Amino acid sequence: MDAALDLRAAALTAFNSFGLPAHAARLVRLRSLAQLRALMAEDGWARTPRLVIGGGSNLVLRGDVPGTVIKVELAGRRLLGSTADAWLVEAGAGESWHDFVRWTLEQGWPGLENLSLIPGTVGAAPIQNIGAYGLELAERFAALDAVDLATGGVREFGPADCGFGYRDSVFKREAGRWLVTAVRFRLPRPWQAVTRYADVAQALAGAGIETPSALDISDAVIAIRRGKLPDPAQLGNAGSFFKNPVVDRERCAALLAAHPTMPHYPQADGREKLAAGWLIEQAGWKGRALGPVGCYARQALVLVNLGGACGADVERIAQAIAADVEQRFAVQLEPEPVFV
Ligand code: EPU
């Protein structure tokens, strides 16, 4: 294997968007399926602990990682075909998500614009079913190819096989089993703008745009995200640190009686999704820090590395915030990133 793609005692700081210090016993930068087959054919592969990463934007590294870290860098993107009712587009798992979204828009295949500027890779997108500004990946997903890291078997997953939920999928639940190699998207024709999210509607109205193009929506989403969310290249972070908690209707009604302005979003199953950012802000954490990790001043749902933080620092503030929210609202916050 090319030595530059197979490193021992490799620093992972540049490969996790939080910028947490950690080393991998071995780091493999995966550029081809042949490289993966060679790796899996090595003596001791079955016993080797392994971790698959994409852009590292949903990761909290608590310390050094034993075994092999596989950083997926499989490239490629193409139109597979188009019919009267959809474009079918495919990308390698290692492609940058945002670059892929903008490329589809430039090619004239709209549909992913609401998911602009989400950090990370194409392969990681279905794992946590990324979602933002009125759209979830699951709504544009056609299929993906994945390799079973235990057996080497290759499998295609259709929408029903993925078990998509809010920030969830079978790949997240069976962590470490599947390595996603390519993802296919079904972009419905004729294209329809998704502008139901209040921030998007407001940004478009503010710019005087009545019938937005997909590029207009992408630009609006980019502006909204830049205004609220820290750029990981400037200030280490993993996006939303907690999932928005979903509670039953009675719990929501009790909270609303005490806090009439609390944001809440009815779900298809009758439950209500609450805004973790709001709960955290009410608990007094917005803009506060504990050691080298802060709760971001413009969006309380995001924790930021103020400089020199390690995984334990992130865990400490996360636990303190969750404990305060639990005490105040009797709601449990669940972290969104994967802890390693
Ligand atoms: N809010 C506050 N204080 C805050 C943050 C939010 O009161 O500090 C309130 C807002 O005023 C609003 C509500 O909470 O009423 C929701 O806020 P926002 O629209 O900013 O979205 P969010 O629920 O905080 C979620 C996603 C984001 C995604 C946005 C837009 C999760 C965990 N987060 O955030 O995803 O971009 O909606 O769709 O679902 C990510 O996953 O990394 C991410 C950034």
PDB file of C-alpha atoms in Angstrom, residues 55-298:
ATOM      1  CA  GLY A  55     -14.900  14.480   7.493  1.00  0.00           C
ATOM      2  CA  GLY A  56     -14.685  13.947  11.264  1.00  0.00           C
ATOM      3  CA  SER A  57     -17.385  16.562  11.782  1.00  0.00           C
ATOM      4  CA  ASN A  58     -19.556  14.464  14.073  1.00  0.00           C
ATOM      5  CA  LEU A  59     -16.874  13.013  16.282  1.00  0.00           C
ATOM      6  CA  VAL A  60     -15.679  13.475  19.863  1.00  0.00           C
ATOM      7  CA  LEU A  61     -12.309  11.786  20.348  1.00  0.00           C
ATOM      8  CA  ARG A  62     -11.841  11.027  24.032  1.00  0.00           C
ATOM      9  CA  GLY A  63      -8.275   9.836  23.553  1.00  0.00           C
ATOM     10  CA  ASP A  64      -5.962   7.850  21.308  1.00  0.00           C
ATOM     11  CA  VAL A  65      -7.642   5.338  19.048  1.00  0.00           C
ATOM     12  CA  PRO A  66      -6.255   1.794  19.118  1.00  0.00           C
ATOM     13  CA  GLY A  67      -6.268  -0.273  15.954  1.00  0.00           C
ATOM     14  CA  THR A  68      -6.986   1.125  12.522  1.00  0.00           C
ATOM     15  CA  VAL A  69      -8.749   4.342  11.628  1.00  0.00           C
ATOM     16  CA  ILE A  70     -10.034   4.277   8.057  1.00  0.00           C
ATOM     17  CA  LYS A  71     -10.534   7.743   6.623  1.00  0.00           C
ATOM     18  CA  VAL A  72     -12.803   7.339   3.613  1.00  0.00           C
ATOM     19  CA  GLU A  73     -11.528   9.342   0.620  1.00  0.00           C
ATOM     20  CA  LEU A  74     -13.360   7.500  -2.181  1.00  0.00           C
ATOM     21  CA  ALA A  75     -13.960  10.042  -4.938  1.00  0.00           C
ATOM     22  CA  GLY A  76     -16.234  10.426  -7.946  1.00  0.00           C
ATOM     23  CA  ARG A  77     -19.572  11.943  -8.872  1.00  0.00           C
ATOM     24  CA  ARG A  78     -21.831  11.405 -11.855  1.00  0.00           C
ATOM     25  CA  LEU A  79     -25.343  11.516 -13.233  1.00  0.00           C
ATOM     26  CA  LEU A  80     -26.573   7.934 -13.507  1.00  0.00           C
ATOM     27  CA  GLY A  81     -29.679   8.828 -15.452  1.00  0.00           C
ATOM     28  CA  SER A  82     -32.766  10.930 -15.639  1.00  0.00           C
ATOM     29  CA  THR A  83     -36.422  10.171 -16.167  1.00  0.00           C
ATOM     30  CA  ALA A  84     -39.480  12.373 -16.492  1.00  0.00           C
ATOM     31  CA  ASP A  85     -39.811  12.419 -12.709  1.00  0.00           C
ATOM     32  CA  ALA A  86     -36.265  12.415 -11.323  1.00  0.00           C
ATOM     33  CA  TRP A  87     -32.519  12.830 -11.753  1.00  0.00           C
ATOM     34  CA  LEU A  88     -30.429  10.026 -10.277  1.00  0.00           C
ATOM     35  CA  VAL A  89     -27.005  11.237  -9.111  1.00  0.00           C
ATOM     36  CA  GLU A  90     -24.192   9.268  -7.443  1.00  0.00           C
ATOM     37  CA  ALA A  91     -21.164  10.339  -5.419  1.00  0.00           C
ATOM     38  CA  GLY A  92     -18.232   8.537  -3.807  1.00  0.00           C
ATOM     39  CA  ALA A  93     -18.427   8.446  -0.013  1.00  0.00           C
ATOM     40  CA  GLY A  94     -15.324  10.601   0.387  1.00  0.00           C
ATOM     41  CA  GLU A  95     -16.602  13.574  -1.606  1.00  0.00           C
ATOM     42  CA  SER A  96     -17.184  16.782   0.357  1.00  0.00           C
ATOM     43  CA  TRP A  97     -20.923  17.044   1.021  1.00  0.00           C
ATOM     44  CA  HIS A  98     -21.198  20.773   0.362  1.00  0.00           C
ATOM     45  CA  ASP A  99     -19.063  20.681  -2.806  1.00  0.00           C
ATOM     46  CA  PHE A 100     -21.274  17.861  -4.074  1.00  0.00           C
ATOM     47  CA  VAL A 101     -24.460  19.846  -3.336  1.00  0.00           C
ATOM     48  CA  ARG A 102     -23.150  22.936  -5.165  1.00  0.00           C
ATOM     49  CA  TRP A 103     -21.977  20.794  -8.093  1.00  0.00           C
ATOM     50  CA  THR A 104     -25.465  19.260  -8.521  1.00  0.00           C
ATOM     51  CA  LEU A 105     -26.961  22.771  -8.525  1.00  0.00           C
ATOM     52  CA  GLU A 106     -24.448  24.010 -11.109  1.00  0.00           C
ATOM     53  CA  GLN A 107     -25.264  21.018 -13.321  1.00  0.00           C
ATOM     54  CA  GLY A 108     -28.969  21.893 -13.164  1.00  0.00           C
ATOM     55  CA  TRP A 109     -30.063  19.015 -10.909  1.00  0.00           C
ATOM     56  CA  PRO A 110     -31.675  20.776  -7.940  1.00  0.00           C
ATOM     57  CA  GLY A 111     -33.053  19.153  -4.806  1.00  0.00           C
ATOM     58  CA  LEU A 112     -30.292  19.192  -2.186  1.00  0.00           C
ATOM     59  CA  GLU A 113     -30.021  22.987  -1.797  1.00  0.00           C
ATOM     60  CA  ASN A 114     -31.543  23.104   1.717  1.00  0.00           C
ATOM     61  CA  LEU A 115     -28.660  20.930   2.914  1.00  0.00           C
ATOM     62  CA  SER A 116     -25.968  23.371   1.723  1.00  0.00           C
ATOM     63  CA  LEU A 117     -22.869  23.996   3.847  1.00  0.00           C
ATOM     64  CA  ILE A 118     -23.336  21.010   6.141  1.00  0.00           C
ATOM     65  CA  PRO A 119     -19.783  19.941   7.021  1.00  0.00           C
ATOM     66  CA  GLY A 120     -18.602  16.407   6.332  1.00  0.00           C
ATOM     67  CA  THR A 121     -18.658  13.885   3.529  1.00  0.00           C
ATOM     68  CA  VAL A 122     -21.251  12.282   1.258  1.00  0.00           C
ATOM     69  CA  GLY A 123     -20.699   8.893   2.928  1.00  0.00           C
ATOM     70  CA  ALA A 124     -21.374  10.239   6.406  1.00  0.00           C
ATOM     71  CA  ALA A 125     -24.575  12.022   5.359  1.00  0.00           C
ATOM     72  CA  PRO A 126     -26.888   8.954   5.460  1.00  0.00           C
ATOM     73  CA  ILE A 127     -25.305   7.620   8.660  1.00  0.00           C
ATOM     74  CA  GLN A 128     -26.825  10.382  10.757  1.00  0.00           C
ATOM     75  CA  ASN A 129     -29.501  11.261   8.172  1.00  0.00           C
ATOM     76  CA  ILE A 130     -28.400  14.884   7.980  1.00  0.00           C
ATOM     77  CA  GLY A 131     -31.194  17.396   7.996  1.00  0.00           C
ATOM     78  CA  ALA A 132     -31.591  21.157   7.992  1.00  0.00           C
ATOM     79  CA  TYR A 133     -33.909  23.965   6.957  1.00  0.00           C
ATOM     80  CA  GLY A 134     -36.928  21.833   6.177  1.00  0.00           C
ATOM     81  CA  LEU A 135     -35.288  18.846   4.472  1.00  0.00           C
ATOM     82  CA  GLU A 136     -33.822  15.528   5.581  1.00  0.00           C
ATOM     83  CA  LEU A 137     -31.420  13.483   3.503  1.00  0.00           C
ATOM     84  CA  ALA A 138     -33.871  10.542   3.666  1.00  0.00           C
ATOM     85  CA  GLU A 139     -36.249  12.531   1.423  1.00  0.00           C
ATOM     86  CA  ARG A 140     -33.692  12.582  -1.428  1.00  0.00           C
ATOM     87  CA  PHE A 141     -32.042   9.222  -0.824  1.00  0.00           C
ATOM     88  CA  ALA A 142     -32.152   6.487  -3.485  1.00  0.00           C
ATOM     89  CA  ALA A 143     -29.587   3.882  -2.378  1.00  0.00           C
ATOM     90  CA  LEU A 144     -26.074   3.338  -1.081  1.00  0.00           C
ATOM     91  CA  ASP A 145     -23.354   0.725  -1.402  1.00  0.00           C
ATOM     92  CA  ALA A 146     -21.580  -0.482   1.714  1.00  0.00           C
ATOM     93  CA  VAL A 147     -18.966  -3.066   2.606  1.00  0.00           C
ATOM     94  CA  ASP A 148     -19.507  -5.276   5.637  1.00  0.00           C
ATOM     95  CA  LEU A 149     -16.214  -4.868   7.511  1.00  0.00           C
ATOM     96  CA  ALA A 150     -16.663  -8.227   9.224  1.00  0.00           C
ATOM     97  CA  THR A 151     -17.211 -10.363   6.112  1.00  0.00           C
ATOM     98  CA  GLY A 152     -16.100  -8.199   3.172  1.00  0.00           C
ATOM     99  CA  GLY A 153     -19.536  -8.622   1.605  1.00  0.00           C
ATOM    100  CA  VAL A 154     -20.866  -5.763  -0.504  1.00  0.00           C
ATOM    101  CA  ARG A 155     -24.495  -4.767  -0.126  1.00  0.00           C
ATOM    102  CA  GLU A 156     -26.831  -2.224  -1.653  1.00  0.00           C
ATOM    103  CA  PHE A 157     -29.189  -0.522   0.820  1.00  0.00           C
ATOM    104  CA  GLY A 158     -32.443   0.988  -0.444  1.00  0.00           C
ATOM    105  CA  PRO A 159     -34.421   3.569   1.539  1.00  0.00           C
ATOM    106  CA  ALA A 160     -36.357   0.964   3.536  1.00  0.00           C
ATOM    107  CA  ASP A 161     -33.149  -0.877   4.522  1.00  0.00           C
ATOM    108  CA  CYS A 162     -31.576   2.172   6.146  1.00  0.00           C
ATOM    109  CA  GLY A 163     -34.047   2.613   9.017  1.00  0.00           C
ATOM    110  CA  PHE A 164     -33.811   6.392   8.783  1.00  0.00           C
ATOM    111  CA  GLY A 165     -35.030   8.426  11.741  1.00  0.00           C
ATOM    112  CA  TYR A 166     -34.260  11.878  13.108  1.00  0.00           C
ATOM    113  CA  ARG A 167     -30.434  11.989  13.052  1.00  0.00           C
ATOM    114  CA  ASP A 168     -30.471   8.194  12.983  1.00  0.00           C
ATOM    115  CA  SER A 169     -30.074   5.121  10.745  1.00  0.00           C
ATOM    116  CA  VAL A 170     -29.103   1.434  10.951  1.00  0.00           C
ATOM    117  CA  PHE A 171     -25.518   2.505  10.244  1.00  0.00           C
ATOM    118  CA  LYS A 172     -25.451   4.612  13.384  1.00  0.00           C
ATOM    119  CA  ARG A 173     -27.090   1.859  15.417  1.00  0.00           C
ATOM    120  CA  GLU A 174     -24.694  -0.840  14.107  1.00  0.00           C
ATOM    121  CA  ALA A 175     -21.664   1.431  14.496  1.00  0.00           C
ATOM    122  CA  GLY A 176     -18.487   0.067  12.953  1.00  0.00           C
ATOM    123  CA  ARG A 177     -20.070  -2.652  10.849  1.00  0.00           C
ATOM    124  CA  TRP A 178     -20.609  -0.971   7.481  1.00  0.00           C
ATOM    125  CA  LEU A 179     -18.275   1.156   5.422  1.00  0.00           C
ATOM    126  CA  VAL A 180     -20.333   3.237   2.986  1.00  0.00           C
ATOM    127  CA  THR A 181     -18.588   3.487  -0.382  1.00  0.00           C
ATOM    128  CA  ALA A 182     -21.050   5.405  -2.591  1.00  0.00           C
ATOM    129  CA  VAL A 183     -24.436   7.089  -2.231  1.00  0.00           C
ATOM    130  CA  ARG A 184     -27.139   7.651  -4.855  1.00  0.00           C
ATOM    131  CA  PHE A 185     -29.706  10.428  -4.707  1.00  0.00           C
ATOM    132  CA  ARG A 186     -33.101  10.736  -6.337  1.00  0.00           C
ATOM    133  CA  LEU A 187     -33.835  14.386  -7.095  1.00  0.00           C
ATOM    134  CA  PRO A 188     -37.534  14.720  -7.990  1.00  0.00           C
ATOM    135  CA  ARG A 189     -38.702  16.483 -11.156  1.00  0.00           C
ATOM    136  CA  PRO A 190     -40.266  18.943 -11.517  1.00  0.00           C
ATOM    137  CA  TRP A 191     -38.245  20.614  -8.794  1.00  0.00           C
ATOM    138  CA  GLN A 192     -40.202  22.234  -5.983  1.00  0.00           C
ATOM    139  CA  ALA A 193     -38.771  24.808  -3.619  1.00  0.00           C
ATOM    140  CA  VAL A 194     -38.758  23.852   0.089  1.00  0.00           C
ATOM    141  CA  THR A 195     -39.156  27.164   1.910  1.00  0.00           C
ATOM    142  CA  ARG A 196     -41.318  26.134   4.858  1.00  0.00           C
ATOM    143  CA  TYR A 197     -38.581  26.758   7.426  1.00  0.00           C
ATOM    144  CA  ALA A 198     -39.185  30.233   8.860  1.00  0.00           C
ATOM    145  CA  ASP A 199     -35.527  31.357   8.682  1.00  0.00           C
ATOM    146  CA  VAL A 200     -35.356  30.466   4.975  1.00  0.00           C
ATOM    147  CA  ALA A 201     -38.645  32.169   4.136  1.00  0.00           C
ATOM    148  CA  GLN A 202     -37.496  35.294   6.002  1.00  0.00           C
ATOM    149  CA  ALA A 203     -34.061  35.399   4.353  1.00  0.00           C
ATOM    150  CA  LEU A 204     -35.644  35.128   0.867  1.00  0.00           C
ATOM    151  CA  ALA A 205     -38.268  37.755   1.664  1.00  0.00           C
ATOM    152  CA  GLY A 206     -35.532  39.996   3.060  1.00  0.00           C
ATOM    153  CA  ALA A 207     -33.635  39.696  -0.232  1.00  0.00           C
ATOM    154  CA  GLY A 208     -36.824  40.528  -2.150  1.00  0.00           C
ATOM    155  CA  ILE A 209     -36.966  37.087  -3.824  1.00  0.00           C
ATOM    156  CA  GLU A 210     -40.517  35.871  -4.467  1.00  0.00           C
ATOM    157  CA  THR A 211     -39.942  32.807  -6.635  1.00  0.00           C
ATOM    158  CA  PRO A 212     -36.556  31.501  -5.543  1.00  0.00           C
ATOM    159  CA  SER A 213     -34.356  29.249  -7.664  1.00  0.00           C
ATOM    160  CA  ALA A 214     -32.543  26.335  -6.042  1.00  0.00           C
ATOM    161  CA  LEU A 215     -29.363  28.445  -6.049  1.00  0.00           C
ATOM    162  CA  ASP A 216     -31.219  31.257  -4.252  1.00  0.00           C
ATOM    163  CA  ILE A 217     -32.246  28.784  -1.543  1.00  0.00           C
ATOM    164  CA  SER A 218     -28.712  27.426  -1.301  1.00  0.00           C
ATOM    165  CA  ASP A 219     -27.341  30.967  -0.953  1.00  0.00           C
ATOM    166  CA  ALA A 220     -29.956  31.799   1.716  1.00  0.00           C
ATOM    167  CA  VAL A 221     -29.127  28.657   3.696  1.00  0.00           C
ATOM    168  CA  ILE A 222     -25.405  29.431   3.458  1.00  0.00           C
ATOM    169  CA  ALA A 223     -26.000  32.966   4.768  1.00  0.00           C
ATOM    170  CA  ILE A 224     -28.182  31.698   7.643  1.00  0.00           C
ATOM    171  CA  ARG A 225     -25.650  29.049   8.631  1.00  0.00           C
ATOM    172  CA  ARG A 226     -22.722  31.504   8.457  1.00  0.00           C
ATOM    173  CA  GLY A 227     -24.663  33.859  10.745  1.00  0.00           C
ATOM    174  CA  LYS A 228     -25.418  31.248  13.409  1.00  0.00           C
ATOM    175  CA  LEU A 229     -22.904  28.454  13.200  1.00  0.00           C
ATOM    176  CA  PRO A 230     -19.151  28.702  13.761  1.00  0.00           C
ATOM    177  CA  ASP A 231     -16.844  27.697  10.885  1.00  0.00           C
ATOM    178  CA  PRO A 232     -14.923  24.632  12.127  1.00  0.00           C
ATOM    179  CA  ALA A 233     -11.810  25.970  10.365  1.00  0.00           C
ATOM    180  CA  GLN A 234     -11.903  29.006  12.683  1.00  0.00           C
ATOM    181  CA  LEU A 235     -13.403  27.568  15.871  1.00  0.00           C
ATOM    182  CA  GLY A 236     -13.426  23.802  16.404  1.00  0.00           C
ATOM    183  CA  ASN A 237     -16.920  22.302  16.765  1.00  0.00           C
ATOM    184  CA  ALA A 238     -19.105  19.372  15.753  1.00  0.00           C
ATOM    185  CA  GLY A 239     -22.256  21.265  14.739  1.00  0.00           C
ATOM    186  CA  SER A 240     -25.281  20.692  16.945  1.00  0.00           C
ATOM    187  CA  PHE A 241     -23.952  18.944  19.994  1.00  0.00           C
ATOM    188  CA  PHE A 242     -27.324  17.647  21.240  1.00  0.00           C
ATOM    189  CA  LYS A 243     -30.286  16.214  19.384  1.00  0.00           C
ATOM    190  CA  ASN A 244     -33.535  18.075  19.746  1.00  0.00           C
ATOM    191  CA  PRO A 245     -35.399  15.983  22.337  1.00  0.00           C
ATOM    192  CA  VAL A 246     -38.747  14.421  21.424  1.00  0.00           C
ATOM    193  CA  VAL A 247     -41.234  14.205  24.299  1.00  0.00           C
ATOM    194  CA  ASP A 248     -44.825  13.016  24.646  1.00  0.00           C
ATOM    195  CA  ARG A 249     -47.712  15.438  24.282  1.00  0.00           C
ATOM    196  CA  GLU A 250     -48.466  15.568  28.022  1.00  0.00           C
ATOM    197  CA  ARG A 251     -44.868  16.455  28.930  1.00  0.00           C
ATOM    198  CA  CYS A 252     -44.881  19.191  26.290  1.00  0.00           C
ATOM    199  CA  ALA A 253     -48.197  20.597  27.559  1.00  0.00           C
ATOM    200  CA  ALA A 254     -46.879  20.701  31.136  1.00  0.00           C
ATOM    201  CA  LEU A 255     -43.754  22.558  30.006  1.00  0.00           C
ATOM    202  CA  LEU A 256     -45.811  24.988  27.926  1.00  0.00           C
ATOM    203  CA  ALA A 257     -47.980  25.802  30.935  1.00  0.00           C
ATOM    204  CA  ALA A 258     -44.849  27.005  32.734  1.00  0.00           C
ATOM    205  CA  HIS A 259     -43.051  28.379  29.617  1.00  0.00           C
ATOM    206  CA  PRO A 260     -45.653  29.562  27.087  1.00  0.00           C
ATOM    207  CA  THR A 261     -43.040  30.776  24.551  1.00  0.00           C
ATOM    208  CA  MET A 262     -41.162  27.463  24.368  1.00  0.00           C
ATOM    209  CA  PRO A 263     -40.626  26.378  20.736  1.00  0.00           C
ATOM    210  CA  HIS A 264     -42.147  22.952  19.985  1.00  0.00           C
ATOM    211  CA  TYR A 265     -42.761  21.065  16.761  1.00  0.00           C
ATOM    212  CA  PRO A 266     -45.496  18.396  16.446  1.00  0.00           C
ATOM    213  CA  GLN A 267     -44.230  15.078  15.054  1.00  0.00           C
ATOM    214  CA  ALA A 268     -46.061  12.605  12.825  1.00  0.00           C
ATOM    215  CA  ASP A 269     -46.404  10.168  15.748  1.00  0.00           C
ATOM    216  CA  GLY A 270     -48.190  12.729  17.954  1.00  0.00           C
ATOM    217  CA  ARG A 271     -45.139  13.525  20.058  1.00  0.00           C
ATOM    218  CA  GLU A 272     -43.457  16.942  20.162  1.00  0.00           C
ATOM    219  CA  LYS A 273     -39.890  17.892  19.304  1.00  0.00           C
ATOM    220  CA  LEU A 274     -38.389  20.559  21.569  1.00  0.00           C
ATOM    221  CA  ALA A 275     -35.529  22.938  20.717  1.00  0.00           C
ATOM    222  CA  ALA A 276     -32.467  21.882  22.701  1.00  0.00           C
ATOM    223  CA  GLY A 277     -30.882  25.269  21.923  1.00  0.00           C
ATOM    224  CA  TRP A 278     -33.758  27.035  23.622  1.00  0.00           C
ATOM    225  CA  LEU A 279     -33.639  24.755  26.691  1.00  0.00           C
ATOM    226  CA  ILE A 280     -29.865  25.299  27.003  1.00  0.00           C
ATOM    227  CA  GLU A 281     -30.204  29.056  26.618  1.00  0.00           C
ATOM    228  CA  GLN A 282     -32.938  29.157  29.291  1.00  0.00           C
ATOM    229  CA  ALA A 283     -30.679  27.140  31.581  1.00  0.00           C
ATOM    230  CA  GLY A 284     -28.184  29.994  31.314  1.00  0.00           C
ATOM    231  CA  TRP A 285     -25.460  28.286  29.298  1.00  0.00           C
ATOM    232  CA  LYS A 286     -25.483  30.283  26.061  1.00  0.00           C
ATOM    233  CA  GLY A 287     -22.141  32.082  25.689  1.00  0.00           C
ATOM    234  CA  ARG A 288     -20.697  30.454  28.819  1.00  0.00           C
ATOM    235  CA  ALA A 289     -17.592  28.287  28.996  1.00  0.00           C
ATOM    236  CA  LEU A 290     -16.301  25.547  31.233  1.00  0.00           C
ATOM    237  CA  GLY A 291     -12.529  25.378  30.862  1.00  0.00           C
ATOM    238  CA  PRO A 292     -11.507  25.426  27.194  1.00  0.00           C
ATOM    239  CA  VAL A 293     -14.941  24.521  25.783  1.00  0.00           C
ATOM    240  CA  GLY A 294     -17.691  27.066  25.277  1.00  0.00           C
ATOM    241  CA  CYS A 295     -21.402  27.042  24.558  1.00  0.00           C
ATOM    242  CA  TYR A 296     -21.569  29.138  21.382  1.00  0.00           C
ATOM    243  CA  ALA A 297     -22.999  32.642  21.878  1.00  0.00           C
ATOM    244  CA  ARG A 298     -25.054  32.649  18.645  1.00  0.00           C
TER     245      ARG A 298
END
